[in-house]
Amino acid sequence: MKRSTIKENHFSIWDRFHIDIPLMLGLLVLMGVGLVTIYSAGGQDMALIERQMVRLGIALGVMVVLAQVPPMAFRRLSIYAYGAGILMLIGVLVFGDVGKGAQRWLDLGFVRFQPSEAMKLAVPMMVAWYISKFTLPPHLPQILISFTLVFVPTILIAKQPDLGTSLLIASSGIFAIFLAGMSWRLITIVAGLGGAFLPIMWFFLMQDYQKQRVITFMNPESDPLGSGYHIIQSKIAIGSGGLEGKGWLQGTQSQLEFLPERHTDFIFAVFSEEFGLTGVLILLAIYLFIIVRGLMLAVRAQNAYSKLLAGSITLTFFVYVFVNMGMVSGILPVVGVPLPLVSYGGTSMVTLLAGFGILMGIGTQKRLLSR
Amino acid sequence: MPIKRQTIRDHTAEANLFARRAVIAGLIVILLLAMVVSNLYYLQVKHFDDYQTRSNGNRIKVLPIAPNRGLIYDRNGVLLAENRPVYSLEIVPEQVDNLDDTLSQLQTLMGITDEEVEDFRQALRRQRRFKPVALRSRLSEEEVARFASRSHRFPGASIEARLARYYPYQDTLTHALGYVSKINKKDLQKIQVAGQEANYAATYDIGKLGIEKYHEDILHGKVGYQQVEVNSQGRIIRTLDVEPPTPGRDIVLNIDIRLQLAAQEALKEQRGTVIISSALTGGILAMYSNPGYDPNLFVHGISSKNYSALLNSPDRPLINRATQGQYPPASTVKPLLGLLGLETNTVTQEYTIKDTGQYRLPNVTHVWRDWRKWGHGDVDLAKAIEVSCDTYFYELAYEMGIDKISDYMSEFGFGDYTGIDLYEESDANLPSRGWKQARFNQPWYIGDTIAVGIGQGYWTITPIQLIHATNALVNYGARFVPQILQGYRNADGQLTPEQLKFLRPIEIVNQDNWDAVQHAMYEVVNGEYGGARFAFAKTPYISAGKTGTAQLFSVAQGEEYDAEKVDERLRDNAMYVGYAPYDKPEITVAVVLENAGGGSKNAAPIARQMMDAYFRLYQPELFASQSANNGEPGH
């Protein structure tokens, strides 16, 4: 039945290079939206656009290269990537460079490297590898071990401290466990435990500045010129955009610099201000399209490892979108998560497109591997 | 068993399980995105108005624009107060490449002192880098020119102009015109109480004295607004809307600056005051108080050295002697006392006394002396006024008593503010029994009344009260407030005249009495024995008046007043009040010269100069015929 589709027998140039056309189109449109918004948010600075385009080019290159790698190669790599990642995270905590008050970078002499970024892929790979060794759905011992595999790096990254990345990594692993078919009874219990874990996080794991962010999130008007300033200005930007927006380059909150972090984490506020709810709905449609396409590729993948990895990559992409929009519009605390493929910035861009490369590889190579 | 289950994998079941979970995940994704959308709907649609308002509040600032102050003209359209640009050298710090370098070069070029640079640096710290900071204010024309020709060498430095008040007549008109100066804390409180904060938001100066203060409302105008867009640092990006200010109205005074100058010239160094008013309206044609000072000193902030010099000067230049000077009226009020005597039937026009130069009361040892040691012989009221006989008025005052005098004189406005359009006015003192009891806790003595009878004792007046009372006399009891303001110009240049303010008129018992008193004043100037006959000799117009010589120093019983022996500041004040023409009065003139001696000899000639000046200007034909007559002495 599967083999009877036209596409199965039709080898296009894109298939040869393992590029999934719908996914690729969705990503490119998103990048275009990103460039247009960065141009406005960055004060019409062409140099900024050029730098972002170089990054996009590099990231797309990484994506295309990874798309060529057979998924089974990743499967074999999983445990080494994860092990190396854990070692580097420990290395960062011991030797790491301090940037912006957090230890995130590891200087290997020839390159400055952010191990937490690599872990965004290594953790789902590891969990997928471990769970797929057994039949699905996983049983309690496997689930407990899987959670351990997730939370060791999560806690190491939260210690750096980098709340946003640890959140993304935790969710990527948990998604793999969820997709593997963890029973609803266990899910309820884990959710309960997670709830119990929150106070532990608050009192033992979170740094003062992270706590401040949460307090600000609860009541930004308590300190309108201090820690609440970002979120208040951001909400004003979004709200004043209205249904139709103020128009490209016409957003007063962004153009007159009332909005902080305009072209990076808060770019969604600029977009909402200038393009309004209408523009936001279109943007969300693009994101939804990419996510649905990603899930489709995951469902169609040939084996459990590929399914779990593809599903986890796709859902983690969604977490980026949801957390970023949530924090910028004031329904989530401000944690440093960019709007994927739209925010200005390099590191997360490469990781994201690397993930999509793996996804495309899984989506397009299934035929070749299945026979 | 479990191992077996692991080895035999049901791939279809696993795929179905994964697909179900993927669909659930997809649904959760859609659910969460719906949450995001509903929140955005809440922000962007439901609360759009709130956030739009807050966004505009962020970016739109409303800046007030000061209205230009109305100009002040004299009755003939001569400019008395104008707005002139004053220049300051300002620097916008962020536009300067090397601030230290620029400053030191400007120091050399403009001779700017180290203190000024230090002040500038202080101000710099309190300002945003894109806001201009003044390095030197009030540049001279020469300094402006010197900088302008080299301004290209100083990017970021520029000359800025602001309009400030300038009084071209300087110390000639200070007391009447007043001045404006920088709004201080006290002014600000008054502005707040009046609810005028918004209107004064951009205003720099406010009227502090004189007409400038009294008619502040007319002169100030209405503030305008400029809506600008600012960025988060407060830098102005562009102007969105301008609502221009409404300039203050130009006002026209009753003052004739030529008469004012004539008064200044006549007084020279003499401390004192001259007032010329219209007898028809009470409008003030000239009001000069000597010494004066230059009001322009105050406009830009007077130095404390200059100010304390003015404040501590024994000549008291800050006082407006015309409205604040309190002087014994002396003989200038004898016509009014005489009128009271006639109106109350205390005396008749025919009633005559025998003046021996001394007045005694039964059972009182004190002797009141006439200014003329040997007296004036037979004296009726007309003669008493003409020769200024004291004895007649001692007796008259004794007969009338203080109560009648006090009541009647208050009807003429003594002891009260005339209501002239200056805040600098004193009510002086019209004594009464009640006043003395309250003031000194002493009963009124008969001797007090007799002193009041010749305008001495506790009685003090201001020169403007004297003018006001004399206007009431020549207008047969009609009273109006003396006013400096003639009116204000409308936007189309038309003059809206200030309304006359009438006060309660004085009741006439018998108009014949009023004529008699006026005629007696005519005799003062024109009669055979009149006290002002020499001063007013050969005027081409006919005037009437009354001299006065006010004693400031009590001569002990049995001693004689000798000016040489008395401290200069205790010498007699010379006074004169008069009007002209006699038959149809146009102007009233009052002169008070402090410590100048006798009124006939000193004050009357000044009054004549003033009347001459008036008629030369307004009826020059009178003088033309006179010079023609004088041209033929042999005729």
PDB file of N, CA and C in Angstrom, chain B residues 216-276:
ATOM      1  N   GLU B 216      -1.000  91.116  34.530  1.00  0.00           N
ATOM      2  CA  GLU B 216      -0.385  89.867  34.085  1.00  0.00           C
ATOM      3  C   GLU B 216      -1.349  89.032  33.228  1.00  0.00           C
ATOM      4  N   ASP B 217      -2.604  88.951  33.641  1.00  0.00           N
ATOM      5  CA  ASP B 217      -3.584  88.119  32.930  1.00  0.00           C
ATOM      6  C   ASP B 217      -3.740  88.544  31.477  1.00  0.00           C
ATOM      7  N   ILE B 218      -3.784  89.870  31.261  1.00  0.00           N
ATOM      8  CA  ILE B 218      -3.967  90.362  29.894  1.00  0.00           C
ATOM      9  C   ILE B 218      -2.690  90.144  29.090  1.00  0.00           C
ATOM     10  N   LEU B 219      -1.556  90.380  29.740  1.00  0.00           N
ATOM     11  CA  LEU B 219      -0.274  90.390  29.028  1.00  0.00           C
ATOM     12  C   LEU B 219       0.243  88.990  28.713  1.00  0.00           C
ATOM     13  N   HIS B 220      -0.102  88.029  29.555  1.00  0.00           N
ATOM     14  CA  HIS B 220       0.557  86.725  29.424  1.00  0.00           C
ATOM     15  C   HIS B 220       0.163  85.949  28.168  1.00  0.00           C
ATOM     16  N   GLY B 221      -1.128  85.879  27.888  1.00  0.00           N
ATOM     17  CA  GLY B 221      -1.559  85.066  26.748  1.00  0.00           C
ATOM     18  C   GLY B 221      -1.812  83.636  27.149  1.00  0.00           C
ATOM     19  N   LYS B 222      -2.014  82.790  26.131  1.00  0.00           N
ATOM     20  CA  LYS B 222      -2.395  81.405  26.407  1.00  0.00           C
ATOM     21  C   LYS B 222      -1.348  80.475  25.807  1.00  0.00           C
ATOM     22  N   VAL B 223      -0.986  79.486  26.589  1.00  0.00           N
ATOM     23  CA  VAL B 223       0.071  78.568  26.196  1.00  0.00           C
ATOM     24  C   VAL B 223      -0.337  77.754  24.972  1.00  0.00           C
ATOM     25  N   GLY B 224       0.626  77.437  24.160  1.00  0.00           N
ATOM     26  CA  GLY B 224       0.390  76.558  23.015  1.00  0.00           C
ATOM     27  C   GLY B 224       1.044  75.213  23.261  1.00  0.00           C
ATOM     28  N   TYR B 225       0.765  74.264  22.368  1.00  0.00           N
ATOM     29  CA  TYR B 225       1.322  72.937  22.577  1.00  0.00           C
ATOM     30  C   TYR B 225       1.945  72.386  21.307  1.00  0.00           C
ATOM     31  N   GLN B 226       2.939  71.595  21.527  1.00  0.00           N
ATOM     32  CA  GLN B 226       3.597  70.897  20.449  1.00  0.00           C
ATOM     33  C   GLN B 226       3.597  69.418  20.822  1.00  0.00           C
ATOM     34  N   GLN B 227       2.999  68.614  19.950  1.00  0.00           N
ATOM     35  CA  GLN B 227       2.986  67.178  20.194  1.00  0.00           C
ATOM     36  C   GLN B 227       4.179  66.588  19.476  1.00  0.00           C
ATOM     37  N   VAL B 228       5.046  65.924  20.218  1.00  0.00           N
ATOM     38  CA  VAL B 228       6.217  65.348  19.572  1.00  0.00           C
ATOM     39  C   VAL B 228       6.300  63.858  19.858  1.00  0.00           C
ATOM     40  N   GLU B 229       6.991  63.191  18.954  1.00  0.00           N
ATOM     41  CA  GLU B 229       7.242  61.782  19.173  1.00  0.00           C
ATOM     42  C   GLU B 229       8.646  61.658  19.748  1.00  0.00           C
ATOM     43  N   VAL B 230       8.755  60.911  20.838  1.00  0.00           N
ATOM     44  CA  VAL B 230      10.067  60.726  21.455  1.00  0.00           C
ATOM     45  C   VAL B 230      10.410  59.248  21.481  1.00  0.00           C
ATOM     46  N   ASN B 231      11.697  58.967  21.562  1.00  0.00           N
ATOM     47  CA  ASN B 231      12.089  57.559  21.708  1.00  0.00           C
ATOM     48  C   ASN B 231      12.275  57.249  23.192  1.00  0.00           C
ATOM     49  N   SER B 232      12.766  56.040  23.470  1.00  0.00           N
ATOM     50  CA  SER B 232      12.800  55.623  24.867  1.00  0.00           C
ATOM     51  C   SER B 232      13.758  56.462  25.700  1.00  0.00           C
ATOM     52  N   GLN B 233      14.697  57.169  25.060  1.00  0.00           N
ATOM     53  CA  GLN B 233      15.597  58.034  25.833  1.00  0.00           C
ATOM     54  C   GLN B 233      15.049  59.450  25.968  1.00  0.00           C
ATOM     55  N   GLY B 234      13.902  59.709  25.330  1.00  0.00           N
ATOM     56  CA  GLY B 234      13.324  61.038  25.420  1.00  0.00           C
ATOM     57  C   GLY B 234      13.777  61.967  24.309  1.00  0.00           C
ATOM     58  N   ARG B 235      14.527  61.460  23.354  1.00  0.00           N
ATOM     59  CA  ARG B 235      14.960  62.293  22.237  1.00  0.00           C
ATOM     60  C   ARG B 235      13.766  62.537  21.322  1.00  0.00           C
ATOM     61  N   ILE B 236      13.619  63.783  20.882  1.00  0.00           N
ATOM     62  CA  ILE B 236      12.504  64.118  19.999  1.00  0.00           C
ATOM     63  C   ILE B 236      12.809  63.599  18.599  1.00  0.00           C
ATOM     64  N   ILE B 237      11.910  62.785  18.073  1.00  0.00           N
ATOM     65  CA  ILE B 237      12.097  62.211  16.743  1.00  0.00           C
ATOM     66  C   ILE B 237      11.440  63.098  15.688  1.00  0.00           C
ATOM     67  N   ARG B 238      10.203  63.502  15.954  1.00  0.00           N
ATOM     68  CA  ARG B 238       9.541  64.414  15.015  1.00  0.00           C
ATOM     69  C   ARG B 238       8.374  65.089  15.713  1.00  0.00           C
ATOM     70  N   THR B 239       7.911  66.153  15.102  1.00  0.00           N
ATOM     71  CA  THR B 239       6.775  66.893  15.623  1.00  0.00           C
ATOM     72  C   THR B 239       5.518  66.370  14.949  1.00  0.00           C
ATOM     73  N   LEU B 240       4.525  66.036  15.757  1.00  0.00           N
ATOM     74  CA  LEU B 240       3.308  65.461  15.194  1.00  0.00           C
ATOM     75  C   LEU B 240       2.245  66.527  14.969  1.00  0.00           C
ATOM     76  N   ASP B 241       2.160  67.478  15.895  1.00  0.00           N
ATOM     77  CA  ASP B 241       1.076  68.435  15.823  1.00  0.00           C
ATOM     78  C   ASP B 241       1.475  69.674  16.616  1.00  0.00           C
ATOM     79  N   VAL B 242       1.043  70.814  16.148  1.00  0.00           N
ATOM     80  CA  VAL B 242       1.340  72.054  16.862  1.00  0.00           C
ATOM     81  C   VAL B 242       0.055  72.845  17.044  1.00  0.00           C
ATOM     82  N   GLU B 243      -0.173  73.243  18.284  1.00  0.00           N
ATOM     83  CA  GLU B 243      -1.283  74.158  18.546  1.00  0.00           C
ATOM     84  C   GLU B 243      -0.630  75.457  18.983  1.00  0.00           C
ATOM     85  N   PRO B 244      -0.605  76.459  18.104  1.00  0.00           N
ATOM     86  CA  PRO B 244       0.197  77.647  18.428  1.00  0.00           C
ATOM     87  C   PRO B 244      -0.345  78.370  19.649  1.00  0.00           C
ATOM     88  N   PRO B 245       0.539  79.013  20.420  1.00  0.00           N
ATOM     89  CA  PRO B 245       0.082  79.765  21.582  1.00  0.00           C
ATOM     90  C   PRO B 245      -0.643  81.038  21.150  1.00  0.00           C
ATOM     91  N   THR B 246      -1.513  81.525  22.024  1.00  0.00           N
ATOM     92  CA  THR B 246      -2.162  82.812  21.768  1.00  0.00           C
ATOM     93  C   THR B 246      -1.349  83.871  22.483  1.00  0.00           C
ATOM     94  N   PRO B 247      -0.756  84.796  21.748  1.00  0.00           N
ATOM     95  CA  PRO B 247       0.085  85.789  22.428  1.00  0.00           C
ATOM     96  C   PRO B 247      -0.743  86.657  23.363  1.00  0.00           C
ATOM     97  N   GLY B 248      -0.087  87.203  24.365  1.00  0.00           N
ATOM     98  CA  GLY B 248      -0.753  88.121  25.277  1.00  0.00           C
ATOM     99  C   GLY B 248      -1.203  89.370  24.531  1.00  0.00           C
ATOM    100  N   ARG B 249      -2.174  90.068  25.102  1.00  0.00           N
ATOM    101  CA  ARG B 249      -2.677  91.265  24.421  1.00  0.00           C
ATOM    102  C   ARG B 249      -1.730  92.435  24.659  1.00  0.00           C
ATOM    103  N   ASP B 250      -1.595  93.242  23.615  1.00  0.00           N
ATOM    104  CA  ASP B 250      -0.851  94.488  23.777  1.00  0.00           C
ATOM    105  C   ASP B 250      -1.731  95.441  24.570  1.00  0.00           C
ATOM    106  N   ILE B 251      -1.130  96.159  25.509  1.00  0.00           N
ATOM    107  CA  ILE B 251      -1.941  97.098  26.275  1.00  0.00           C
ATOM    108  C   ILE B 251      -1.458  98.520  26.048  1.00  0.00           C
ATOM    109  N   VAL B 252      -2.389  99.448  26.229  1.00  0.00           N
ATOM    110  CA  VAL B 252      -2.103 100.869  26.052  1.00  0.00           C
ATOM    111  C   VAL B 252      -2.354 101.539  27.395  1.00  0.00           C
ATOM    112  N   LEU B 253      -1.387 102.323  27.819  1.00  0.00           N
ATOM    113  CA  LEU B 253      -1.516 102.995  29.108  1.00  0.00           C
ATOM    114  C   LEU B 253      -2.018 104.421  28.906  1.00  0.00           C
ATOM    115  N   ASN B 254      -2.561 104.984  29.975  1.00  0.00           N
ATOM    116  CA  ASN B 254      -2.931 106.402  29.947  1.00  0.00           C
ATOM    117  C   ASN B 254      -1.695 107.286  29.975  1.00  0.00           C
ATOM    118  N   ILE B 255      -0.561 106.673  30.354  1.00  0.00           N
ATOM    119  CA  ILE B 255       0.695 107.420  30.491  1.00  0.00           C
ATOM    120  C   ILE B 255       1.085 108.079  29.164  1.00  0.00           C
ATOM    121  N   ASP B 256       1.532 109.322  29.271  1.00  0.00           N
ATOM    122  CA  ASP B 256       2.176 109.981  28.131  1.00  0.00           C
ATOM    123  C   ASP B 256       3.655 110.058  28.492  1.00  0.00           C
ATOM    124  N   ILE B 257       4.456 109.291  27.760  1.00  0.00           N
ATOM    125  CA  ILE B 257       5.863 109.160  28.149  1.00  0.00           C
ATOM    126  C   ILE B 257       6.574 110.513  28.119  1.00  0.00           C
ATOM    127  N   ARG B 258       6.078 111.457  27.292  1.00  0.00           N
ATOM    128  CA  ARG B 258       6.719 112.776  27.242  1.00  0.00           C
ATOM    129  C   ARG B 258       6.520 113.525  28.562  1.00  0.00           C
ATOM    130  N   LEU B 259       5.317 113.379  29.125  1.00  0.00           N
ATOM    131  CA  LEU B 259       5.075 114.013  30.435  1.00  0.00           C
ATOM    132  C   LEU B 259       5.885 113.318  31.517  1.00  0.00           C
ATOM    133  N   GLN B 260       5.981 112.013  31.374  1.00  0.00           N
ATOM    134  CA  GLN B 260       6.755 111.231  32.339  1.00  0.00           C
ATOM    135  C   GLN B 260       8.211 111.691  32.325  1.00  0.00           C
ATOM    136  N   LEU B 261       8.750 111.860  31.113  1.00  0.00           N
ATOM    137  CA  LEU B 261      10.134 112.334  30.981  1.00  0.00           C
ATOM    138  C   LEU B 261      10.281 113.739  31.546  1.00  0.00           C
ATOM    139  N   ALA B 262       9.247 114.564  31.293  1.00  0.00           N
ATOM    140  CA  ALA B 262       9.284 115.935  31.819  1.00  0.00           C
ATOM    141  C   ALA B 262       9.316 115.910  33.339  1.00  0.00           C
ATOM    142  N   ALA B 263       8.550 115.000  33.942  1.00  0.00           N
ATOM    143  CA  ALA B 263       8.526 114.890  35.404  1.00  0.00           C
ATOM    144  C   ALA B 263       9.894 114.477  35.923  1.00  0.00           C
ATOM    145  N   GLN B 264      10.482 113.492  35.234  1.00  0.00           N
ATOM    146  CA  GLN B 264      11.808 113.029  35.661  1.00  0.00           C
ATOM    147  C   GLN B 264      12.813 114.172  35.579  1.00  0.00           C
ATOM    148  N   GLU B 265      12.716 114.922  34.511  1.00  0.00           N
ATOM    149  CA  GLU B 265      13.660 116.023  34.301  1.00  0.00           C
ATOM    150  C   GLU B 265      13.459 117.113  35.354  1.00  0.00           C
ATOM    151  N   ALA B 266      12.185 117.362  35.678  1.00  0.00           N
ATOM    152  CA  ALA B 266      11.878 118.416  36.653  1.00  0.00           C
ATOM    153  C   ALA B 266      12.400 118.059  38.041  1.00  0.00           C
ATOM    154  N   LEU B 267      12.295 116.795  38.401  1.00  0.00           N
ATOM    155  CA  LEU B 267      12.693 116.421  39.760  1.00  0.00           C
ATOM    156  C   LEU B 267      14.208 116.322  39.916  1.00  0.00           C
ATOM    157  N   LYS B 268      14.897 116.023  38.843  1.00  0.00           N
ATOM    158  CA  LYS B 268      16.346 115.866  38.899  1.00  0.00           C
ATOM    159  C   LYS B 268      16.755 114.955  40.053  1.00  0.00           C
ATOM    160  N   GLU B 269      17.537 115.486  41.014  1.00  0.00           N
ATOM    161  CA  GLU B 269      18.010 114.661  42.120  1.00  0.00           C
ATOM    162  C   GLU B 269      17.048 114.678  43.293  1.00  0.00           C
ATOM    163  N   GLN B 270      16.023 115.501  43.199  1.00  0.00           N
ATOM    164  CA  GLN B 270      15.107 115.701  44.317  1.00  0.00           C
ATOM    165  C   GLN B 270      14.281 114.450  44.596  1.00  0.00           C
ATOM    166  N   ARG B 271      14.346 113.957  45.839  1.00  0.00           N
ATOM    167  CA  ARG B 271      13.465 112.853  46.219  1.00  0.00           C
ATOM    168  C   ARG B 271      12.035 113.336  46.220  1.00  0.00           C
ATOM    169  N   GLY B 272      11.133 112.559  45.659  1.00  0.00           N
ATOM    170  CA  GLY B 272       9.746 112.979  45.656  1.00  0.00           C
ATOM    171  C   GLY B 272       8.978 112.340  44.531  1.00  0.00           C
ATOM    172  N   THR B 273       7.791 112.883  44.288  1.00  0.00           N
ATOM    173  CA  THR B 273       6.949 112.273  43.268  1.00  0.00           C
ATOM    174  C   THR B 273       6.086 113.310  42.574  1.00  0.00           C
ATOM    175  N   VAL B 274       5.762 113.008  41.329  1.00  0.00           N
ATOM    176  CA  VAL B 274       4.876 113.852  40.545  1.00  0.00           C
ATOM    177  C   VAL B 274       3.813 112.954  39.937  1.00  0.00           C
ATOM    178  N   ILE B 275       2.542 113.367  40.076  1.00  0.00           N
ATOM    179  CA  ILE B 275       1.475 112.642  39.396  1.00  0.00           C
ATOM    180  C   ILE B 275       0.679 113.628  38.555  1.00  0.00           C
ATOM    181  N   ILE B 276       0.437 113.267  37.301  1.00  0.00           N
ATOM    182  CA  ILE B 276      -0.501 114.035  36.489  1.00  0.00           C
ATOM    183  C   ILE B 276      -1.632 113.083  36.130  1.00  0.00           C
TER     184      ILE B 276
END
